Amino acid sequence: MTDLTMRFTARTDVGLRRSSNQDSGYASSRLIVVADGMGGAAAGDLASSTAMNIVRAVDRDLGEDDPRVVLVQAVRDANRRLGEIASIDPSVDGMGTTLEAMLWTGEHFITAHIGDSRAYRLRDGEFAQLSHDHTFVQSLVDEGKLTTKEARIHPHRSLLLRVLLGRADNEPDIGQLDGQAGDRYLLCSDGLTDMVDDETIAATLALDDLDEAADRLVELALAGGGLDNVTVVLAELIEPGEADQEPESVLVGAAAEPPRKRPAASASTATIAPPPDVEELRYSYVPPRRWGWLRFGIAAAVLALVVAIGATVLYRVTQSQYFVGVSHGHVAIYRGVQADAPLIHLNTVVDETDLPIAALTRVNRDLVVDGIEARDRADAEATVARLRESRKPPKEDKPKPSPTPSSSTSPASPSAPPPPA
Ligand code: CA
């Protein structure tokens, strides 16, 4: 079996809202690449074209070397170069790019993927997404917290978790895929996938003519709003005899244009008050989500600790207080305060006396029911003693007197008022 080769094409469009194209696309008979730059101003173009030009050089430099090693090294070189440029020119620090690359070895594809540009395959009528978005919403979908439908309209759908930024940990996914004659492949920037649904993309990718399919995909993105740069790179695996390609390769977008200076204040293609550069926003803050959750966890733990300390202090304070109140119909000494708090008992009975509140005067009874504050335990005991002394005078319900006439002169109790003279 002779090695298959690729028919290919590429298109890009600035879209209807952007003033510059920060996407780059490349296609040849064995390599297809898309890079979606970010960082605003001229930086997105620079990131995209820098990475693209290093990665597409694989086509020229491959030789006899292991294609996988060569592609992985190219992506690393591209990332390192972004870091070097940013270290020389701090004004472009934070620029970065997605990268989607498929290298056909003659037997299989080596793939490199980082960011939210996508790779799709149409094989025997079956449409499949080959890449896995490195986005916040995709991570929520993976965790079952969001459906793919919800992800499409999520307010943070463009927030990326991984991208080439020139830092050591910007590692792409590297993979290997088989290829069959007749397979159609599409690499694209999010300017297509945000505007056009998968079903429509699949149907368009199936069009007979590859160039027509590419044109149509760009038209669909513009018809869908054209909010972003849109780049599509298409390839079809074919028998070598079918190869009829004239150019050896196609390069489109930022990498195909001369390096831009910072955009002039009044560009000739003046647009009506361009909206804030969402590309800058979406890439300017790329938090590793794990740490985001960790920060949330630490904040929650600190808050819980503060609440716990507060509750403990409050409890301690309340437990140094005493008051005299009622327990089971008797005067009782309580530790704590007479208040209710959810889930916390703010007082406990420390001494339930044998003094029934029924024995108290009406005024004292009311005071005890309301609770009489005490400075400390001794003060509370003194209050009980005073209550005991000021009991209301016993009436007829005292121990039955002897049937003898009222000759007794002794008072019924020491606390009773002296009998009338
Ligand atoms: Ca984009």
Coordinates of N, CA and C in Angstrom, one line a residue, residues 175-369:
G175 N -0.9 13.7 20.6 CA -1.6 12.4 20.4 C -1.2 11.8 19.1
Q176 N -1.8 10.7 18.8 CA -1.5 10.0 17.6 C -2.9 9.4 17.1
L177 N -3.1 9.6 15.8 CA -4.4 9.1 15.2 C -4.2 8.4 13.9
D178 N -5.0 7.4 13.7 CA -4.9 6.7 12.4 C -5.6 7.6 11.3
G179 N -5.4 7.2 10.1 CA -6.0 8.0 9.0 C -6.4 7.0 7.9
Q180 N -7.6 7.3 7.3 CA -8.0 6.5 6.2 C -8.3 7.3 5.0
A181 N -8.2 6.7 3.8 CA -8.5 7.4 2.5 C -9.9 7.9 2.6
G182 N -10.1 9.1 2.2 CA -11.5 9.7 2.3 C -11.8 10.5 3.5
D183 N -11.0 10.3 4.6 CA -11.2 11.1 5.8 C -11.1 12.6 5.5
R184 N -12.0 13.4 6.0 CA -11.9 14.8 5.9 C -11.6 15.4 7.3
Y185 N -10.7 16.3 7.3 CA -10.3 17.0 8.6 C -10.5 18.5 8.5
L186 N -10.9 19.0 9.7 CA -11.1 20.4 9.8 C -10.4 20.9 11.1
L187 N -9.5 21.9 10.9 CA -9.0 22.6 12.1 C -9.5 24.0 12.0
C188 N -10.0 24.6 13.1 CA -10.6 25.9 13.1 C -10.4 26.6 14.4
S189 N -10.5 28.0 14.3 CA -10.5 28.8 15.5 C -11.9 28.9 16.0
D190 N -12.0 29.4 17.2 CA -13.3 29.5 17.9 C -14.2 30.5 17.2
G191 N -13.7 31.3 16.3 CA -14.5 32.2 15.5 C -15.5 31.4 14.6
L192 N -15.2 30.2 14.3 CA -16.1 29.3 13.6 C -17.1 28.6 14.6
T193 N -16.5 28.0 15.6 CA -17.3 27.1 16.5 C -18.3 27.9 17.4
D194 N -17.9 29.2 17.7 CA -18.9 30.0 18.5 C -20.1 30.5 17.6
M195 N -19.9 30.5 16.3 CA -20.9 31.1 15.4 C -21.8 30.0 14.7
V196 N -21.2 28.8 14.6 CA -21.8 27.7 13.8 C -21.9 26.4 14.6
D197 N -23.1 25.8 14.6 CA -23.2 24.6 15.4 C -22.5 23.4 14.7
D198 N -22.3 22.3 15.5 CA -21.6 21.2 15.0 C -22.3 20.5 13.8
E199 N -23.7 20.4 13.8 CA -24.4 19.8 12.8 C -24.2 20.5 11.4
T200 N -24.2 21.8 11.5 CA -24.0 22.6 10.3 C -22.6 22.5 9.8
I201 N -21.6 22.5 10.7 CA -20.2 22.3 10.3 C -20.1 20.9 9.6
A202 N -20.7 19.9 10.2 CA -20.5 18.5 9.7 C -21.1 18.5 8.3
A203 N -22.3 19.1 8.1 CA -22.9 19.0 6.8 C -22.1 19.8 5.7
T204 N -21.5 20.9 6.2 CA -20.7 21.7 5.2 C -19.4 21.0 4.9
L205 N -18.8 20.3 5.9 CA -17.5 19.6 5.7 C -17.7 18.5 4.7
A206 N -18.9 18.0 4.5 CA -19.2 16.9 3.6 C -19.4 17.3 2.2
L207 N -19.4 18.6 1.9 CA -19.6 19.1 0.5 C -18.5 18.5 -0.3
D208 N -18.8 18.2 -1.6 CA -17.9 17.5 -2.5 C -16.5 18.3 -2.6
D209 N -16.6 19.6 -2.9 CA -15.4 20.3 -3.2 C -14.9 20.9 -1.9
L210 N -13.6 20.6 -1.6 CA -13.0 21.1 -0.4 C -12.9 22.6 -0.3
D211 N -12.6 23.3 -1.4 CA -12.5 24.7 -1.4 C -13.9 25.4 -1.1
E212 N -14.9 24.7 -1.8 CA -16.3 25.2 -1.6 C -16.7 25.1 -0.1
A213 N -16.3 24.0 0.5 CA -16.6 23.7 1.9 C -16.0 24.8 2.8
A214 N -14.7 25.1 2.5 CA -14.0 26.1 3.2 C -14.6 27.5 3.1
D215 N -15.0 27.9 1.9 CA -15.7 29.2 1.7 C -17.0 29.2 2.4
R216 N -17.7 28.1 2.3 CA -19.0 28.1 3.0 C -18.9 28.2 4.5
L217 N -17.9 27.5 5.1 CA -17.8 27.6 6.5 C -17.5 29.0 7.0
V218 N -16.7 29.8 6.2 CA -16.4 31.2 6.6 C -17.7 32.0 6.4
E219 N -18.4 31.8 5.4 CA -19.7 32.5 5.2 C -20.6 32.2 6.3
L220 N -20.7 31.0 6.8 CA -21.6 30.7 7.9 C -21.2 31.4 9.1
A221 N -19.9 31.5 9.4 CA -19.4 32.2 10.6 C -19.8 33.6 10.5
L222 N -19.7 34.2 9.4 CA -20.0 35.7 9.2 C -21.5 35.8 9.4
A223 N -22.3 34.9 8.8 CA -23.7 35.0 8.8 C -24.2 34.8 10.3
G224 N -23.4 34.0 11.0 CA -23.7 33.7 12.4 C -23.4 34.9 13.4
G225 N -22.8 36.0 12.8 CA -22.4 37.1 13.7 C -21.1 37.7 13.4
G226 N -20.2 36.8 13.0 CA -18.8 37.2 12.6 C -18.1 38.0 13.8
L227 N -18.4 37.6 15.0 CA -17.9 38.4 16.1 C -16.4 38.3 16.3
D228 N -15.8 37.3 15.7 CA -14.3 37.0 15.9 C -13.7 36.7 14.6
N229 N -12.4 36.7 14.6 CA -11.6 36.2 13.4 C -12.0 34.7 13.2
V230 N -12.1 34.4 12.0 CA -12.5 33.0 11.7 C -11.5 32.4 10.8
T231 N -11.0 31.2 11.1 CA -10.0 30.5 10.3 C -10.3 29.0 10.2
V232 N -10.3 28.5 9.0 CA -10.6 27.1 8.7 C -9.5 26.5 7.9
V233 N -9.0 25.4 8.3 CA -8.0 24.6 7.5 C -8.6 23.3 7.3
L234 N -8.7 22.9 6.0 CA -9.4 21.6 5.6 C -8.4 20.7 4.9
A235 N -8.5 19.4 5.2 CA -7.6 18.5 4.5 C -8.4 17.2 4.3
E236 N -8.0 16.5 3.2 CA -8.7 15.2 2.9 C -7.6 14.2 2.6
L237 N -7.6 13.0 3.2 CA -6.6 12.0 2.9 C -7.0 11.3 1.6
I238 N -6.0 11.3 0.7 CA -6.2 10.7 -0.7 C -5.1 9.8 -1.1
E239 N -5.4 9.0 -2.1 CA -4.3 8.2 -2.7 C -3.4 9.1 -3.4
P240 N -2.1 8.8 -3.5 CA -1.1 9.7 -4.1 C -1.5 10.1 -5.5
G241 N -2.1 9.1 -6.3 CA -2.5 9.3 -7.6 C -3.5 10.4 -7.8
E242 N -4.3 10.7 -6.8 CA -5.3 11.7 -6.8 C -4.8 13.1 -6.6
A243 N -3.5 13.2 -6.2 CA -3.0 14.5 -5.8 C -3.0 15.4 -7.0
D244 N -3.6 16.5 -6.9 CA -3.6 17.5 -8.0 C -3.3 18.9 -7.5
Q245 N -2.7 18.9 -6.4 CA -2.5 20.2 -5.7 C -1.4 21.0 -6.5
E246 N -1.7 22.3 -6.7 CA -0.7 23.2 -7.4 C 0.3 23.8 -6.4
P247 N -0.2 24.6 -5.4 CA 0.8 25.1 -4.5 C 1.2 24.0 -3.5
E248 N 2.4 24.2 -3.0 CA 2.9 23.2 -2.1 C 2.3 23.4 -0.7
S249 N 1.9 24.6 -0.5 CA 1.4 24.9 0.9 C 0.6 26.2 0.8
V250 N -0.3 26.4 1.8 CA -1.1 27.6 1.9 C -0.9 28.2 3.3
L251 N -0.6 29.5 3.3 CA -0.5 30.2 4.6 C -1.4 31.4 4.6
V252 N -2.3 31.5 5.7 CA -3.3 32.6 5.7 C -3.2 33.3 7.1
G253 N -3.8 34.5 7.2 CA -3.9 35.2 8.4 C -2.7 36.0 8.9
A254 N -2.5 36.2 10.1 CA -1.5 37.0 10.7 C -0.1 36.6 10.2
A255 N 0.1 35.3 10.1 CA 1.5 34.8 9.7 C 1.8 35.1 8.2
A256 N 0.7 35.4 7.5 CA 0.9 35.6 6.0 C 1.1 37.1 5.7
E257 N 0.9 37.9 6.8 CA 0.9 39.4 6.6 C 2.2 39.9 7.1
P258 N 2.7 41.1 6.6 CA 3.9 41.7 7.2 C 3.7 42.0 8.6
P259 N 4.7 42.0 9.4 CA 4.5 42.3 10.9 C 3.9 43.7 11.0
R260 N 2.9 43.8 11.8 CA 2.2 45.0 12.0 C 2.8 45.8 13.2
K261 N 2.8 47.1 13.0 CA 3.1 48.0 14.2 C 1.9 48.1 15.0
R262 N 2.0 48.8 16.1 CA 0.7 49.1 16.8 C -0.3 49.7 15.9
P263 N -1.6 49.3 16.1 CA -2.6 49.9 15.2 C -2.6 51.4 15.3
A264 N -2.7 52.1 14.1 CA -2.8 53.5 14.2 C -4.1 54.0 14.7
A265 N -4.2 55.2 15.2 CA -5.4 55.7 15.9 C -6.6 55.6 14.9
S266 N -6.3 56.0 13.6 CA -7.4 55.9 12.7 C -7.0 55.0 11.5
A267 N -7.4 53.8 11.6 CA -7.1 52.9 10.5 C -8.0 53.2 9.4
S268 N -7.6 52.8 8.2 CA -8.3 53.2 7.0 C -9.7 52.4 7.0
T269 N -9.6 51.2 7.5 CA -10.9 50.4 7.6 C -11.5 50.8 8.9
A270 N -11.8 52.0 9.1 CA -12.4 52.5 10.4 C -13.7 51.8 10.7
T271 N -13.8 51.2 11.8 CA -15.1 50.6 12.2 C -15.8 51.5 13.2
I272 N -17.0 51.3 13.4 CA -17.7 52.1 14.4 C -17.4 51.6 15.8
A273 N -16.7 52.5 16.5 CA -16.4 52.3 17.9 C -16.2 50.8 18.3
P274 N -15.0 50.3 18.0 CA -14.8 48.9 18.3 C -15.1 48.5 19.7
P275 N -15.7 47.4 20.0 CA -16.0 47.0 21.3 C -14.7 46.6 22.1
P276 N -14.7 46.6 23.4 CA -13.5 46.2 24.1 C -13.0 44.8 23.6
D277 N -11.7 44.7 23.6 CA -11.1 43.5 23.0 C -11.3 42.3 23.9
V278 N -12.3 41.5 23.6 CA -12.6 40.4 24.5 C -11.4 39.4 24.4
E279 N -10.6 39.4 23.4 CA -9.5 38.5 23.3 C -8.6 38.8 24.5
E280 N -8.3 40.1 24.7 CA -7.5 40.5 25.8 C -8.1 40.0 27.1
L281 N -9.4 40.2 27.3 CA -10.0 39.8 28.5 C -9.9 38.3 28.7
R282 N -10.2 37.5 27.6 CA -10.3 36.1 27.8 C -9.0 35.4 28.1
Y283 N -7.9 36.0 27.7 CA -6.7 35.4 28.0 C -5.8 36.1 29.1
S284 N -6.3 37.3 29.4 CA -5.4 38.0 30.4 C -5.4 37.4 31.7
Y285 N -6.5 36.7 32.1 CA -6.5 36.1 33.3 C -6.8 34.6 33.1
V286 N -5.8 33.8 33.3 CA -6.0 32.3 33.0 C -5.7 31.6 34.3
P287 N -6.6 31.5 35.3 CA -6.3 30.9 36.5 C -6.3 29.4 36.4
P288 N -5.3 28.7 36.9 CA -5.4 27.2 37.0 C -6.5 27.0 37.9
R289 N -7.5 26.3 37.5 CA -8.8 26.1 38.2 C -8.6 25.5 39.6
R290 N -7.6 24.5 39.6 CA -7.4 23.8 40.9 C -7.1 24.8 42.0
W291 N -6.2 25.8 41.7 CA -5.9 26.8 42.7 C -7.0 27.7 43.0
G292 N -7.9 27.9 42.0 CA -9.1 28.7 42.2 C -9.9 28.1 43.3
W293 N -10.1 26.8 43.2 CA -11.0 26.1 44.2 C -10.3 26.0 45.5
L294 N -8.9 25.9 45.5 CA -8.2 25.8 46.7 C -8.3 27.2 47.5
R295 N -8.2 28.3 46.7 CA -8.4 29.6 47.3 C -9.8 29.7 47.9
F296 N -10.8 29.2 47.2 CA -12.1 29.3 47.7 C -12.2 28.5 49.0
G297 N -11.6 27.3 49.0 CA -11.6 26.4 50.2 C -10.9 27.1 51.4
I298 N -9.8 27.7 51.1 CA -9.1 28.4 52.2 C -10.0 29.5 52.8
A299 N -10.6 30.3 51.9 CA -11.4 31.4 52.3 C -12.6 30.9 53.2
A300 N -13.2 29.8 52.7 CA -14.3 29.2 53.4 C -13.8 28.7 54.8
A301 N -12.6 28.1 54.9 CA -12.1 27.6 56.1 C -11.8 28.7 57.1
V302 N -11.2 29.8 56.6 CA -10.9 31.0 57.4 C -12.2 31.5 58.0
L303 N -13.2 31.6 57.1 CA -14.5 32.2 57.6 C -15.1 31.3 58.7
A304 N -15.0 30.0 58.4 CA -15.6 29.1 59.4 C -14.9 29.2 60.8
L305 N -13.5 29.4 60.7 CA -12.7 29.5 61.9 C -13.1 30.8 62.6
V306 N -13.3 31.9 61.9 CA -13.6 33.2 62.5 C -15.0 33.0 63.2
V307 N -15.9 32.4 62.5 CA -17.2 32.2 63.1 C -17.1 31.3 64.4
A308 N -16.3 30.3 64.3 CA -16.1 29.4 65.4 C -15.5 30.1 66.6
I309 N -14.5 30.9 66.3 CA -13.8 31.7 67.4 C -14.8 32.6 68.0
G310 N -15.6 33.3 67.1 CA -16.6 34.3 67.6 C -17.6 33.6 68.5
A311 N -18.0 32.4 68.1 CA -19.1 31.7 68.9 C -18.5 31.3 70.2
T312 N -17.2 30.8 70.2 CA -16.5 30.4 71.4 C -16.4 31.5 72.4
V313 N -15.9 32.7 71.9 CA -15.8 33.9 72.7 C -17.1 34.2 73.3
L314 N -18.1 34.3 72.5 CA -19.5 34.6 72.9 C -19.9 33.7 74.0
Y315 N -19.7 32.4 73.8 CA -20.1 31.4 74.8 C -19.4 31.6 76.1
R316 N -18.0 31.8 76.0 CA -17.2 32.0 77.2 C -17.8 33.2 78.0
V317 N -18.0 34.3 77.3 CA -18.5 35.5 78.0 C -19.9 35.2 78.7
T318 N -20.7 34.5 77.9 CA -22.1 34.2 78.5 C -21.9 33.3 79.7
Q319 N -20.9 32.4 79.7 CA -20.8 31.4 80.8 C -20.2 32.0 82.0
S320 N -19.7 33.2 82.0 CA -19.2 33.8 83.2 C -20.3 34.7 83.9
Q321 N -21.5 34.7 83.3 CA -22.6 35.4 83.9 C -23.5 34.5 84.7
Y322 N -24.2 35.1 85.6 CA -25.2 34.3 86.4 C -26.5 35.1 86.4
F323 N -27.6 34.4 86.6 CA -28.9 35.1 86.9 C -29.8 34.2 87.6
V324 N -30.8 34.7 88.3 CA -31.7 33.9 89.0 C -33.0 33.9 88.2
G325 N -33.5 32.7 88.0 CA -34.7 32.5 87.2 C -35.5 31.4 87.8
V326 N -36.3 30.8 86.9 CA -37.3 29.8 87.3 C -36.9 28.4 86.7
S327 N -36.9 27.4 87.5 CA -36.7 26.0 86.9 C -37.7 25.1 87.6
H328 N -38.5 24.5 86.9 CA -39.5 23.5 87.4 C -40.3 24.2 88.6
G329 N -40.7 25.4 88.4 CA -41.5 26.1 89.4 C -40.8 26.5 90.6
H330 N -39.5 26.4 90.6 CA -38.7 26.8 91.8 C -37.7 27.9 91.3
V331 N -37.3 28.7 92.3 CA -36.2 29.7 92.1 C -34.9 28.9 91.8
A332 N -34.2 29.3 90.7 CA -33.0 28.6 90.4 C -31.9 29.6 90.0
I333 N -30.7 29.1 90.2 CA -29.5 29.9 89.8 C -29.1 29.4 88.4
Y334 N -28.9 30.3 87.5 CA -28.5 29.9 86.1 C -27.1 30.5 85.9
R335 N -26.3 29.8 85.1 CA -25.1 30.3 84.6 C -25.3 30.6 83.1
G336 N -24.9 31.8 82.6 CA -25.1 32.2 81.2 C -26.0 33.4 81.2
V337 N -26.6 33.6 80.0 CA -27.5 34.8 79.9 C -28.8 34.3 79.4
Q338 N -29.8 35.2 79.8 CA -31.2 34.8 79.4 C -31.4 35.3 78.0
A339 N -31.0 34.5 77.1 CA -31.3 34.8 75.6 C -31.3 33.5 74.9
D340 N -31.9 33.6 73.7 CA -31.9 32.4 72.8 C -31.0 32.7 71.6
A341 N -30.2 31.7 71.3 CA -29.4 31.8 70.0 C -29.6 30.5 69.3
P342 N -29.7 30.5 68.0 CA -29.9 29.3 67.3 C -28.8 28.3 67.6
L343 N -29.1 27.1 67.9 CA -28.2 26.0 68.0 C -27.2 26.1 69.2
I344 N -27.3 27.2 70.0 CA -26.4 27.4 71.1 C -27.3 27.6 72.4
H345 N -27.0 26.8 73.4 CA -27.6 27.0 74.7 C -26.8 28.0 75.4
L346 N -27.4 29.2 75.8 CA -26.6 30.2 76.4 C -26.7 30.2 77.9
N347 N -27.4 29.2 78.5 CA -27.5 29.2 79.9 C -27.8 27.8 80.4
T348 N -27.3 27.5 81.6 CA -27.6 26.2 82.2 C -28.0 26.4 83.7
V349 N -28.8 25.5 84.2 CA -29.2 25.6 85.7 C -28.0 25.1 86.5
V350 N -27.5 25.8 87.4 CA -26.5 25.3 88.3 C -27.0 25.0 89.7
D351 N -28.2 25.6 90.1 CA -28.7 25.2 91.4 C -30.2 25.5 91.3
E352 N -31.0 24.4 91.4 CA -32.5 24.6 91.5 C -32.8 24.5 93.0
T353 N -33.2 25.6 93.5 CA -33.5 25.6 95.0 C -34.8 25.0 95.4
D354 N -35.0 24.8 96.7 CA -36.3 24.3 97.1 C -37.4 25.3 97.3
L355 N -37.0 26.6 96.8 CA -37.9 27.7 97.1 C -38.9 27.8 95.9
P356 N -40.2 27.5 96.1 CA -41.2 27.6 95.0 C -41.5 29.0 94.7
I357 N -41.6 29.3 93.4 CA -41.9 30.7 93.1 C -43.3 31.1 93.6
A358 N -44.1 30.1 93.8 CA -45.5 30.4 94.3 C -45.4 31.0 95.7
A359 N -44.2 30.8 96.4 CA -44.1 31.3 97.7 C -43.7 32.8 97.7
L360 N -43.3 33.3 96.5 CA -42.8 34.7 96.4 C -43.9 35.7 96.3
T361 N -43.6 36.9 96.7 CA -44.6 37.9 96.5 C -44.8 38.1 95.0
R362 N -45.9 38.7 94.6 CA -46.2 38.9 93.2 C -45.1 39.6 92.5
V363 N -44.6 40.7 93.1 CA -43.5 41.5 92.5 C -42.3 40.7 92.3
N364 N -41.9 40.0 93.3 CA -40.6 39.2 93.2 C -40.8 38.0 92.2
R365 N -42.0 37.5 92.2 CA -42.3 36.4 91.3 C -42.0 36.9 89.8
D366 N -42.6 38.1 89.5 CA -42.4 38.6 88.2 C -40.9 38.9 87.9
L367 N -40.2 39.4 88.9 CA -38.8 39.7 88.7 C -38.0 38.4 88.4
V368 N -38.3 37.3 89.1 CA -37.6 36.0 88.9 C -38.0 35.5 87.5
V369 N -39.2 35.6 87.2 CA -39.6 35.1 85.8 C -38.9 35.8 84.7

